[in-house]
mmCIF file of N, CA and C in Angstrom:
data_model
loop_
_atom_site.group_PDB
_atom_site.id
_atom_site.type_symbol
_atom_site.label_atom_id
_atom_site.label_comp_id
_atom_site.label_asym_id
_atom_site.label_seq_id
_atom_site.Cartn_x
_atom_site.Cartn_y
_atom_site.Cartn_z
ATOM 1 N N MET A 1 6.817 4.324 16.956
ATOM 2 C CA MET A 1 7.575 4.905 18.133
ATOM 3 C C MET A 1 6.814 5.453 19.041
ATOM 4 N N ASP A 2 6.821 5.103 20.578
ATOM 5 C CA ASP A 2 5.586 5.493 21.656
ATOM 6 C C ASP A 2 7.157 7.370 22.337
ATOM 7 N N ASP A 3 6.224 8.271 22.853
ATOM 8 C CA ASP A 3 6.995 8.619 22.786
ATOM 9 C C ASP A 3 7.151 8.770 24.931
ATOM 10 N N SER A 4 7.073 9.701 25.445
ATOM 11 C CA SER A 4 7.657 9.426 26.705
ATOM 12 C C SER A 4 5.550 9.674 27.769
ATOM 13 N N ARG A 5 4.408 10.059 26.360
ATOM 14 C CA ARG A 5 3.682 9.890 26.766
ATOM 15 C C ARG A 5 2.499 8.429 26.695
ATOM 16 N N GLY A 6 3.247 7.576 25.934
ATOM 17 C CA GLY A 6 2.883 6.272 25.361
ATOM 18 C C GLY A 6 2.314 6.856 23.924
ATOM 19 N N VAL A 7 2.384 8.005 23.469
ATOM 20 C CA VAL A 7 1.361 8.052 22.215
ATOM 21 C C VAL A 7 2.221 7.853 21.552
ATOM 22 N N ARG A 8 1.541 6.766 20.691
ATOM 23 C CA ARG A 8 2.234 6.206 19.538
ATOM 24 C C ARG A 8 2.092 7.120 17.788
ATOM 25 N N SER A 9 3.896 7.463 17.255
ATOM 26 C CA SER A 9 3.391 7.766 16.212
ATOM 27 C C SER A 9 3.284 7.154 14.331
ATOM 28 N N SER A 10 2.531 8.078 14.180
ATOM 29 C CA SER A 10 1.906 6.909 12.545
ATOM 30 C C SER A 10 3.742 6.185 12.244
ATOM 31 N N LEU A 11 2.757 5.312 11.597
ATOM 32 C CA LEU A 11 4.248 4.448 10.778
ATOM 33 C C LEU A 11 4.241 4.982 9.560
ATOM 34 N N LEU A 12 4.944 4.558 8.666
ATOM 35 C CA LEU A 12 5.523 5.427 7.623
ATOM 36 C C LEU A 12 6.647 4.461 6.718
ATOM 37 N N VAL A 13 6.239 3.788 6.064
ATOM 38 C CA VAL A 13 6.650 2.755 4.706
ATOM 39 C C VAL A 13 6.188 2.570 3.990
ATOM 40 N N PRO A 14 7.705 1.972 2.827
ATOM 41 C CA PRO A 14 6.848 1.528 1.431
ATOM 42 C C PRO A 14 5.842 0.042 1.617
ATOM 43 N N VAL A 15 5.444 0.042 0.484
ATOM 44 C CA VAL A 15 4.279 -0.687 0.471
ATOM 45 C C VAL A 15 4.154 -0.874 -0.836
ATOM 46 N N TRP A 16 4.006 -2.415 -1.331
ATOM 47 C CA TRP A 16 3.192 -2.540 -2.871
ATOM 48 C C TRP A 16 1.450 -2.621 -2.238
ATOM 49 N N TYR A 17 0.787 -1.772 -3.516
ATOM 50 C CA TYR A 17 -0.609 -1.730 -2.844
ATOM 51 C C TYR A 17 -1.107 -1.829 -4.608
ATOM 52 N N GLY A 18 -2.497 -2.022 -4.603
ATOM 53 C CA GLY A 18 -3.233 -2.731 -5.946
ATOM 54 C C GLY A 18 -3.856 -1.912 -5.754
ATOM 55 N N TYR A 19 -4.939 -1.233 -7.016
ATOM 56 C CA TYR A 19 -5.908 -0.550 -6.818
ATOM 57 C C TYR A 19 -6.432 -0.090 -8.488
ATOM 58 N N GLN A 20 -7.768 -0.035 -8.783
ATOM 59 C CA GLN A 20 -7.828 -0.195 -9.953
ATOM 60 C C GLN A 20 -9.524 0.634 -10.554
ATOM 61 N N PRO A 21 -9.225 1.525 -10.397
ATOM 62 C CA PRO A 21 -10.991 2.833 -10.649
ATOM 63 C C PRO A 21 -12.297 2.554 -9.678
ATOM 64 N N GLY A 22 -12.747 2.582 -9.316
ATOM 65 C CA GLY A 22 -13.279 2.946 -8.539
ATOM 66 C C GLY A 22 -14.160 0.948 -6.962
ATOM 67 N N GLY A 23 -12.689 0.680 -7.209
ATOM 68 C CA GLY A 23 -12.506 -0.042 -6.341
ATOM 69 C C GLY A 23 -12.158 0.008 -4.836
ATOM 70 N N GLU A 24 -11.404 -0.790 -4.929
ATOM 71 C CA GLU A 24 -10.658 -0.982 -3.518
ATOM 72 C C GLU A 24 -9.255 -0.874 -3.407
ATOM 73 N N VAL A 25 -8.140 -0.172 -2.087
ATOM 74 C CA VAL A 25 -6.986 -0.428 -2.052
ATOM 75 C C VAL A 25 -6.888 -1.554 -1.499
ATOM 76 N N ILE A 26 -6.043 -2.600 -1.609
ATOM 77 C CA ILE A 26 -5.337 -3.273 -1.900
ATOM 78 C C ILE A 26 -4.345 -3.088 -0.695
ATOM 79 N N VAL A 27 -3.320 -3.606 0.268
ATOM 80 C CA VAL A 27 -1.579 -3.534 0.772
ATOM 81 C C VAL A 27 -1.921 -5.206 1.526
ATOM 82 N N GLN A 28 -0.823 -5.276 0.818
ATOM 83 C CA GLN A 28 -0.411 -6.716 1.783
ATOM 84 C C GLN A 28 1.216 -6.704 2.755
ATOM 85 N N THR A 29 0.868 -7.173 2.987
ATOM 86 C CA THR A 29 1.693 -7.492 4.595
ATOM 87 C C THR A 29 1.664 -9.368 5.824
ATOM 88 N N ALA A 30 2.277 -8.500 6.325
ATOM 89 C CA ALA A 30 3.077 -10.067 7.426
ATOM 90 C C ALA A 30 2.413 -9.823 8.470
ATOM 91 N N ARG A 31 1.914 -10.645 8.483
ATOM 92 C CA ARG A 31 0.682 -10.952 9.255
ATOM 93 C C ARG A 31 1.477 -9.986 10.781
ATOM 94 N N LYS A 32 2.559 -10.930 11.499
ATOM 95 C CA LYS A 32 3.100 -10.617 12.673
ATOM 96 C C LYS A 32 3.322 -9.211 12.620
ATOM 97 N N SER A 33 3.560 -8.626 11.003
ATOM 98 C CA SER A 33 4.134 -7.124 10.919
ATOM 99 C C SER A 33 3.356 -5.956 12.161
ATOM 100 N N VAL A 34 4.259 -4.903 12.087
ATOM 101 C CA VAL A 34 4.065 -4.061 12.903
ATOM 102 C C VAL A 34 3.076 -3.985 12.768
ATOM 103 N N LYS A 35 3.422 -2.624 10.645
ATOM 104 C CA LYS A 35 2.302 -2.807 10.881
ATOM 105 C C LYS A 35 0.621 -2.977 10.344
ATOM 106 N N ALA A 36 0.782 -4.257 10.317
ATOM 107 C CA ALA A 36 -0.932 -5.830 10.690
ATOM 108 C C ALA A 36 -1.355 -5.231 12.013
ATOM 109 N N GLN A 37 -0.186 -5.243 12.804
ATOM 110 C CA GLN A 37 -1.143 -4.453 14.045
ATOM 111 C C GLN A 37 -1.638 -3.226 14.237
ATOM 112 N N LEU A 38 -1.572 -1.970 13.447
ATOM 113 C CA LEU A 38 -1.970 -1.103 13.306
ATOM 114 C C LEU A 38 -2.853 -0.980 12.794
ATOM 115 N N LEU A 39 -2.348 -2.031 11.278
ATOM 116 C CA LEU A 39 -4.302 -2.102 11.127
ATOM 117 C C LEU A 39 -4.986 -2.406 10.992
ATOM 118 N N LEU A 40 -4.780 -3.375 12.254
ATOM 119 C CA LEU A 40 -6.326 -3.992 12.881
ATOM 120 C C LEU A 40 -6.578 -3.193 14.217
ATOM 121 N N GLU A 41 -6.029 -2.313 14.846
ATOM 122 C CA GLU A 41 -6.398 -1.681 15.533
ATOM 123 C C GLU A 41 -7.166 -1.084 15.245
ATOM 124 N N ALA A 42 -6.220 0.182 14.220
ATOM 125 C CA ALA A 42 -7.102 1.443 13.699
ATOM 126 C C ALA A 42 -8.253 1.475 12.698
ATOM 127 N N LYS A 43 -8.342 -0.326 11.890
ATOM 128 C CA LYS A 43 -9.066 -0.703 11.135
ATOM 129 C C LYS A 43 -9.580 0.728 10.358
ATOM 130 N N ARG A 44 -7.707 1.507 9.665
ATOM 131 C CA ARG A 44 -8.270 2.461 8.415
ATOM 132 C C ARG A 44 -7.067 2.636 7.662
ATOM 133 N N PHE A 45 -6.584 3.396 7.484
ATOM 134 C CA PHE A 45 -5.117 3.671 7.297
ATOM 135 C C PHE A 45 -4.552 5.230 5.324
ATOM 136 N N SER A 46 -3.897 5.038 5.105
ATOM 137 C CA SER A 46 -3.487 6.645 4.015
ATOM 138 C C SER A 46 -2.855 5.486 3.584
ATOM 139 N N LEU A 47 -2.753 5.979 2.122
ATOM 140 C CA LEU A 47 -1.539 6.227 1.156
ATOM 141 C C LEU A 47 -1.385 6.840 0.177
ATOM 142 N N CYS A 48 -0.034 6.957 0.226
ATOM 143 C CA CYS A 48 0.692 8.371 -1.068
ATOM 144 C C CYS A 48 1.071 7.476 -2.076
ATOM 145 N N VAL A 49 1.131 7.889 -3.427
ATOM 146 C CA VAL A 49 1.898 7.559 -4.419
ATOM 147 C C VAL A 49 2.667 8.462 -4.586
ATOM 148 N N GLN A 50 3.353 8.620 -4.471
ATOM 149 C CA GLN A 50 4.039 9.845 -6.115
ATOM 150 C C GLN A 50 5.119 9.083 -7.187
ATOM 151 N N LYS A 51 4.950 10.325 -7.968
ATOM 152 C CA LYS A 51 5.336 9.807 -9.435
ATOM 153 C C LYS A 51 7.179 10.374 -9.237
ATOM 154 N N GLU A 52 7.731 9.736 -9.438
ATOM 155 C CA GLU A 52 9.609 9.744 -9.398
ATOM 156 C C GLU A 52 10.163 10.174 -10.020
ATOM 157 N N VAL A 53 9.403 11.194 -11.377
ATOM 158 C CA VAL A 53 9.879 11.865 -12.569
ATOM 159 C C VAL A 53 9.318 12.889 -12.684
ATOM 160 N N PRO A 54 10.264 13.926 -13.314
ATOM 161 C CA PRO A 54 9.362 15.855 -13.085
ATOM 162 C C PRO A 54 8.744 15.343 -14.382
ATOM 163 N N PRO A 55 6.600 16.240 -14.312
ATOM 164 C CA PRO A 55 7.068 17.334 -13.138
ATOM 165 C C PRO A 55 6.216 16.281 -12.653
ATOM 166 N N TYR A 56 6.925 16.468 -11.246
ATOM 167 C CA TYR A 56 6.311 15.628 -9.568
ATOM 168 C C TYR A 56 4.818 15.345 -9.972
ATOM 169 N N GLN A 57 4.239 14.901 -9.353
ATOM 170 C CA GLN A 57 2.272 14.283 -8.863
ATOM 171 C C GLN A 57 2.563 13.341 -8.012
ATOM 172 N N TYR A 58 0.997 13.656 -6.606
ATOM 173 C CA TYR A 58 1.400 12.350 -6.340
ATOM 174 C C TYR A 58 -0.175 12.543 -6.248
ATOM 175 N N VAL A 59 -0.686 11.331 -5.832
ATOM 176 C CA VAL A 59 -1.768 11.721 -4.817
ATOM 177 C C VAL A 59 -2.115 10.805 -3.714
ATOM 178 N N SER A 60 -2.979 11.316 -2.807
ATOM 179 C CA SER A 60 -2.478 10.385 -1.178
ATOM 180 C C SER A 60 -4.128 9.892 -1.326
ATOM 181 N N VAL A 61 -4.414 8.520 -0.473
ATOM 182 C CA VAL A 61 -6.020 7.829 -0.145
ATOM 183 C C VAL A 61 -5.945 8.043 1.142
ATOM 184 N N GLU A 62 -7.647 7.934 2.387
ATOM 185 C CA GLU A 62 -7.308 7.290 3.439
ATOM 186 C C GLU A 62 -8.779 7.141 3.408
ATOM 187 N N GLY A 63 -8.491 5.724 4.467
ATOM 188 C CA GLY A 63 -10.218 5.019 3.977
ATOM 189 C C GLY A 63 -10.502 3.982 5.167
ATOM 190 N N PRO A 64 -11.294 3.302 5.299
ATOM 191 C CA PRO A 64 -11.481 2.244 6.371
ATOM 192 C C PRO A 64 -11.090 1.263 5.947
ATOM 193 N N VAL A 65 -10.438 0.079 6.354
ATOM 194 C CA VAL A 65 -10.371 -0.902 6.165
ATOM 195 C C VAL A 65 -11.830 -2.036 6.596
ATOM 196 N N VAL A 66 -12.404 -2.663 4.708
ATOM 197 C CA VAL A 66 -13.584 -2.662 5.195
ATOM 198 C C VAL A 66 -13.318 -4.981 4.861
ATOM 199 N N ALA A 67 -12.034 -5.068 4.584
ATOM 200 C CA ALA A 67 -12.316 -6.271 5.041
ATOM 201 C C ALA A 67 -10.429 -6.957 5.072
ATOM 202 N N VAL A 68 -10.163 -7.446 6.071
ATOM 203 C CA VAL A 68 -8.757 -8.795 6.000
ATOM 204 C C VAL A 68 -8.494 -10.050 5.687
ATOM 205 N N GLU A 69 -8.042 -10.432 4.173
ATOM 206 C CA GLU A 69 -8.238 -11.547 3.557
ATOM 207 C C GLU A 69 -7.239 -12.569 4.553
ATOM 208 N N ASP A 70 -7.267 -12.851 5.089
ATOM 209 C CA ASP A 70 -6.316 -14.190 6.231
ATOM 210 C C ASP A 70 -6.121 -15.360 5.660
ATOM 211 N N PRO A 71 -5.244 -15.698 4.829
ATOM 212 C CA PRO A 71 -3.951 -16.166 4.714
ATOM 213 C C PRO A 71 -4.339 -15.289 3.453
ATOM 214 N N LEU A 72 -3.136 -14.753 2.740
ATOM 215 C CA LEU A 72 -3.405 -13.726 1.240
ATOM 216 C C LEU A 72 -4.006 -14.678 0.526
ATOM 217 N N PRO A 73 -4.505 -14.725 -0.499
ATOM 218 C CA PRO A 73 -4.867 -15.134 -1.537
ATOM 219 C C PRO A 73 -3.424 -14.602 -2.369
ATOM 220 N N PRO A 74 -3.627 -16.644 -3.441
ATOM 221 C CA PRO A 74 -2.837 -16.065 -4.449
ATOM 222 C C PRO A 74 -2.722 -15.305 -5.077
ATOM 223 N N ASP A 75 -4.319 -15.330 -5.793
ATOM 224 C CA ASP A 75 -4.722 -14.015 -7.082
ATOM 225 C C ASP A 75 -4.017 -13.252 -6.834
ATOM 226 N N ALA A 76 -4.749 -12.506 -5.593
ATOM 227 C CA ALA A 76 -3.671 -11.227 -5.226
ATOM 228 C C ALA A 76 -2.616 -10.838 -4.725
ATOM 229 N N HIS A 77 -1.286 -11.903 -4.306
ATOM 230 C CA HIS A 77 -0.832 -11.737 -4.077
ATOM 231 C C HIS A 77 0.849 -12.096 -5.611
ATOM 232 N N GLU A 78 -0.385 -13.481 -6.749
ATOM 233 C CA GLU A 78 0.138 -12.671 -8.332
ATOM 234 C C GLU A 78 -0.147 -11.681 -8.336
ATOM 235 N N MET A 79 -0.703 -11.176 -8.131
ATOM 236 C CA MET A 79 -1.339 -9.484 -9.689
ATOM 237 C C MET A 79 -0.761 -8.098 -8.556
ATOM 238 N N LEU A 80 0.132 -8.502 -7.217
ATOM 239 C CA LEU A 80 0.975 -7.307 -6.963
ATOM 240 C C LEU A 80 2.143 -7.708 -7.224
ATOM 241 N N ALA A 81 2.730 -8.781 -7.470
ATOM 242 C CA ALA A 81 3.843 -9.148 -7.900
ATOM 243 C C ALA A 81 3.939 -8.971 -9.936
ATOM 244 N N ARG A 82 3.331 -8.925 -10.013
ATOM 245 C CA ARG A 82 2.936 -8.640 -11.843
ATOM 246 C C ARG A 82 3.425 -7.021 -12.148
ATOM 247 N N ARG A 83 2.199 -6.112 -11.371
ATOM 248 C CA ARG A 83 2.574 -4.617 -11.245
ATOM 249 C C ARG A 83 3.545 -4.315 -11.222
ATOM 250 N N TYR A 84 4.747 -4.990 -10.090
ATOM 251 C CA TYR A 84 5.543 -4.424 -9.623
ATOM 252 C C TYR A 84 7.134 -5.256 -10.764
ATOM 253 N N LEU A 85 6.738 -5.779 -11.622
ATOM 254 C CA LEU A 85 7.994 -6.793 -11.429
ATOM 255 C C LEU A 85 8.171 -7.398 -12.643
ATOM 256 N N ASP A 86 8.785 -7.075 -13.408
ATOM 257 C CA ASP A 86 8.267 -7.393 -14.831
ATOM 258 C C ASP A 86 7.925 -9.043 -14.948
ATOM 259 N N SER A 87 7.633 -10.113 -16.190
ATOM 260 C CA SER A 87 6.821 -10.859 -16.407
ATOM 261 C C SER A 87 8.109 -12.359 -15.635
ATOM 262 N N GLU A 88 9.150 -12.247 -15.843
ATOM 263 C CA GLU A 88 10.169 -13.516 -15.544
ATOM 264 C C GLU A 88 10.937 -13.330 -13.788
ATOM 265 N N THR A 89 10.708 -11.499 -13.897
ATOM 266 C CA THR A 89 11.300 -11.083 -12.318
ATOM 267 C C THR A 89 9.975 -11.917 -11.594
ATOM 268 N N ALA A 90 8.778 -11.509 -11.671
ATOM 269 C CA ALA A 90 8.182 -12.260 -11.525
ATOM 270 C C ALA A 90 7.815 -13.242 -10.683
ATOM 271 N N ALA A 91 7.620 -13.989 -11.523
ATOM 272 C CA ALA A 91 7.267 -15.705 -11.345
ATOM 273 C C ALA A 91 8.219 -16.374 -10.437
ATOM 274 N N ALA A 92 9.384 -15.527 -10.791
ATOM 275 C CA ALA A 92 11.170 -15.570 -9.972
ATOM 276 C C ALA A 92 10.537 -15.371 -8.650
ATOM 277 N N TYR A 93 10.002 -14.340 -7.956
ATOM 278 C CA TYR A 93 9.860 -13.333 -7.206
ATOM 279 C C TYR A 93 7.820 -14.632 -6.238
ATOM 280 N N LEU A 94 7.281 -15.064 -7.227
ATOM 281 C CA LEU A 94 6.478 -15.860 -6.301
ATOM 282 C C LEU A 94 6.309 -17.146 -5.915
ATOM 283 N N VAL A 95 7.714 -17.315 -6.779
ATOM 284 C CA VAL A 95 7.853 -19.400 -5.978
ATOM 285 C C VAL A 95 9.455 -18.893 -5.175
ATOM 286 N N ALA A 96 9.840 -18.170 -4.958
ATOM 287 C CA ALA A 96 10.702 -18.010 -3.719
ATOM 288 C C ALA A 96 10.475 -17.170 -2.698
ATOM 289 N N ASN A 97 9.312 -16.414 -2.665
ATOM 290 C CA ASN A 97 7.868 -15.767 -1.395
ATOM 291 C C ASN A 97 6.980 -16.445 -1.451
ATOM 292 N N SER A 98 6.615 -18.049 -2.285
ATOM 293 C CA SER A 98 5.896 -18.702 -2.005
ATOM 294 C C SER A 98 5.371 -19.272 -0.202
ATOM 295 N N HIS A 99 6.237 -18.405 0.410
ATOM 296 C CA HIS A 99 6.107 -18.905 2.540
ATOM 297 C C HIS A 99 4.889 -17.410 2.769
ATOM 298 N N GLN A 100 4.970 -17.019 1.252
ATOM 299 C CA GLN A 100 4.243 -15.016 1.887
ATOM 300 C C GLN A 100 2.573 -15.876 1.622
ATOM 301 N N LEU A 101 2.090 -16.392 1.751
ATOM 302 C CA LEU A 101 1.169 -17.374 1.090
ATOM 303 C C LEU A 101 0.814 -17.384 2.209
ATOM 304 N N ARG A 102 1.396 -18.466 3.558
ATOM 305 C CA ARG A 102 0.999 -18.286 4.678
ATOM 306 C C ARG A 102 1.385 -17.509 5.837
ATOM 307 N N GLU A 103 2.532 -16.800 5.504
ATOM 308 C CA GLU A 103 2.505 -15.675 6.523
ATOM 309 C C GLU A 103 1.989 -14.423 6.805
ATOM 310 N N ASP A 104 1.538 -13.390 5.116
ATOM 311 C CA ASP A 104 1.139 -12.807 4.935
ATOM 312 C C ASP A 104 -0.725 -12.430 4.999
ATOM 313 N N ILE A 105 -1.047 -11.262 4.668
ATOM 314 C CA ILE A 105 -2.916 -11.489 5.086
ATOM 315 C C ILE A 105 -3.317 -10.091 4.121
ATOM 316 N N LEU A 106 -4.339 -9.958 3.494
ATOM 317 C CA LEU A 106 -4.068 -8.994 3.065
ATOM 318 C C LEU A 106 -5.531 -8.280 3.122
ATOM 319 N N PHE A 107 -5.704 -6.506 2.570
ATOM 320 C CA PHE A 107 -6.209 -5.487 3.773
ATOM 321 C C PHE A 107 -6.535 -4.591 2.416
ATOM 322 N N ARG A 108 -7.997 -4.649 2.937
ATOM 323 C CA ARG A 108 -9.092 -3.893 1.696
ATOM 324 C C ARG A 108 -9.461 -2.603 2.656
ATOM 325 N N MET A 109 -9.260 -1.392 1.671
ATOM 326 C CA MET A 109 -9.410 -0.440 2.101
ATOM 327 C C MET A 109 -10.512 0.707 0.919
ATOM 328 N N ARG A 110 -12.393 1.028 1.778
ATOM 329 C CA ARG A 110 -12.231 1.558 0.782
ATOM 330 C C ARG A 110 -12.142 2.917 0.539
ATOM 331 N N PRO A 111 -12.019 3.995 -0.372
ATOM 332 C CA PRO A 111 -11.207 4.906 -0.482
ATOM 333 C C PRO A 111 -12.665 6.159 0.382
ATOM 334 N N GLN A 112 -12.186 6.729 1.312
ATOM 335 C CA GLN A 112 -13.425 7.995 2.000
ATOM 336 C C GLN A 112 -12.317 9.210 0.269
ATOM 337 N N HIS A 113 -11.447 9.712 1.157
ATOM 338 C CA HIS A 113 -11.309 11.055 0.747
ATOM 339 C C HIS A 113 -10.011 11.165 0.110
ATOM 340 N N TRP A 114 -9.589 12.194 -1.072
ATOM 341 C CA TRP A 114 -8.361 11.749 -2.380
ATOM 342 C C TRP A 114 -7.867 12.939 -2.474
ATOM 343 N N ARG A 115 -6.494 13.015 -2.021
ATOM 344 C CA ARG A 115 -6.133 14.085 -2.443
ATOM 345 C C ARG A 115 -4.741 14.243 -3.769
ATOM 346 N N THR A 116 -4.990 15.372 -4.416
ATOM 347 C CA THR A 116 -4.436 15.313 -5.798
ATOM 348 C C THR A 116 -3.085 16.350 -5.824
ATOM 349 N N ALA A 117 -2.175 16.268 -5.985
ATOM 350 C CA ALA A 117 -1.226 17.462 -6.331
ATOM 351 C C ALA A 117 0.020 17.223 -7.947
ATOM 352 N N ASP A 118 -0.058 18.106 -8.985
ATOM 353 C CA ASP A 118 0.247 18.009 -9.831
ATOM 354 C C ASP A 118 1.764 19.216 -10.228
ATOM 355 N N PHE A 119 2.753 18.996 -10.511
ATOM 356 C CA PHE A 119 3.693 20.111 -10.667
ATOM 357 C C PHE A 119 4.075 20.386 -11.754
ATOM 358 N N ALA A 120 3.212 20.542 -13.048
ATOM 359 C CA ALA A 120 3.155 19.851 -14.016
ATOM 360 C C ALA A 120 3.662 22.013 -14.155
ATOM 361 N N ALA A 121 2.435 22.574 -14.001
ATOM 362 C CA ALA A 121 2.323 24.151 -13.525
ATOM 363 C C ALA A 121 3.210 25.004 -13.290
ATOM 364 N N PHE A 122 3.747 24.354 -11.826
ATOM 365 C CA PHE A 122 4.443 25.184 -11.254
ATOM 366 C C PHE A 122 6.158 24.905 -11.803
ATOM 367 N N ALA A 123 7.270 23.622 -12.192
ATOM 368 C CA ALA A 123 8.079 24.060 -13.234
ATOM 369 C C ALA A 123 7.598 24.193 -14.437
ATOM 370 N N ALA A 124 6.757 24.410 -14.967
ATOM 371 C CA ALA A 124 6.748 25.336 -16.634
ATOM 372 C C ALA A 124 7.251 27.002 -15.887
ATOM 373 N N GLN A 125 6.846 27.101 -14.941
ATOM 374 C CA GLN A 125 7.676 28.992 -14.725
ATOM 375 C C GLN A 125 9.083 28.544 -14.431
ATOM 376 N N PHE A 126 9.462 27.348 -14.672
ATOM 377 C CA PHE A 126 11.547 27.585 -14.450
ATOM 378 C C PHE A 126 11.996 27.646 -16.529
ATOM 379 N N SER A 127 11.012 27.675 -16.858
ATOM 380 C CA SER A 127 11.384 26.448 -17.968
ATOM 381 C C SER A 127 11.741 27.647 -19.284
#
């Protein structure tokens, strides 16, 4: 969203991501999305992941985009679907969303800065 001076704020949206320790963070998005356009312009992004059950924990990572894969590689599409969905649902999702192989792109980010928090010690004070 632009303010009266034409300055754009950050875009914060939920995403499916992939990461293996020591590797790159991957994010899939629609080629024509605002998200894709902003990532192509900025050439870097941040990601924050939170554990949704107490005690809460989170990790955030920030770094440069080191590659853009266009079109979306089928193996990355399948890996992300299977990361977030059970096997049966992932298989159905991949069939129903095969158009994403033509319409989506994959961003690869090299992690530079990590931040973490674990609220277990804080929560223990109230037990």
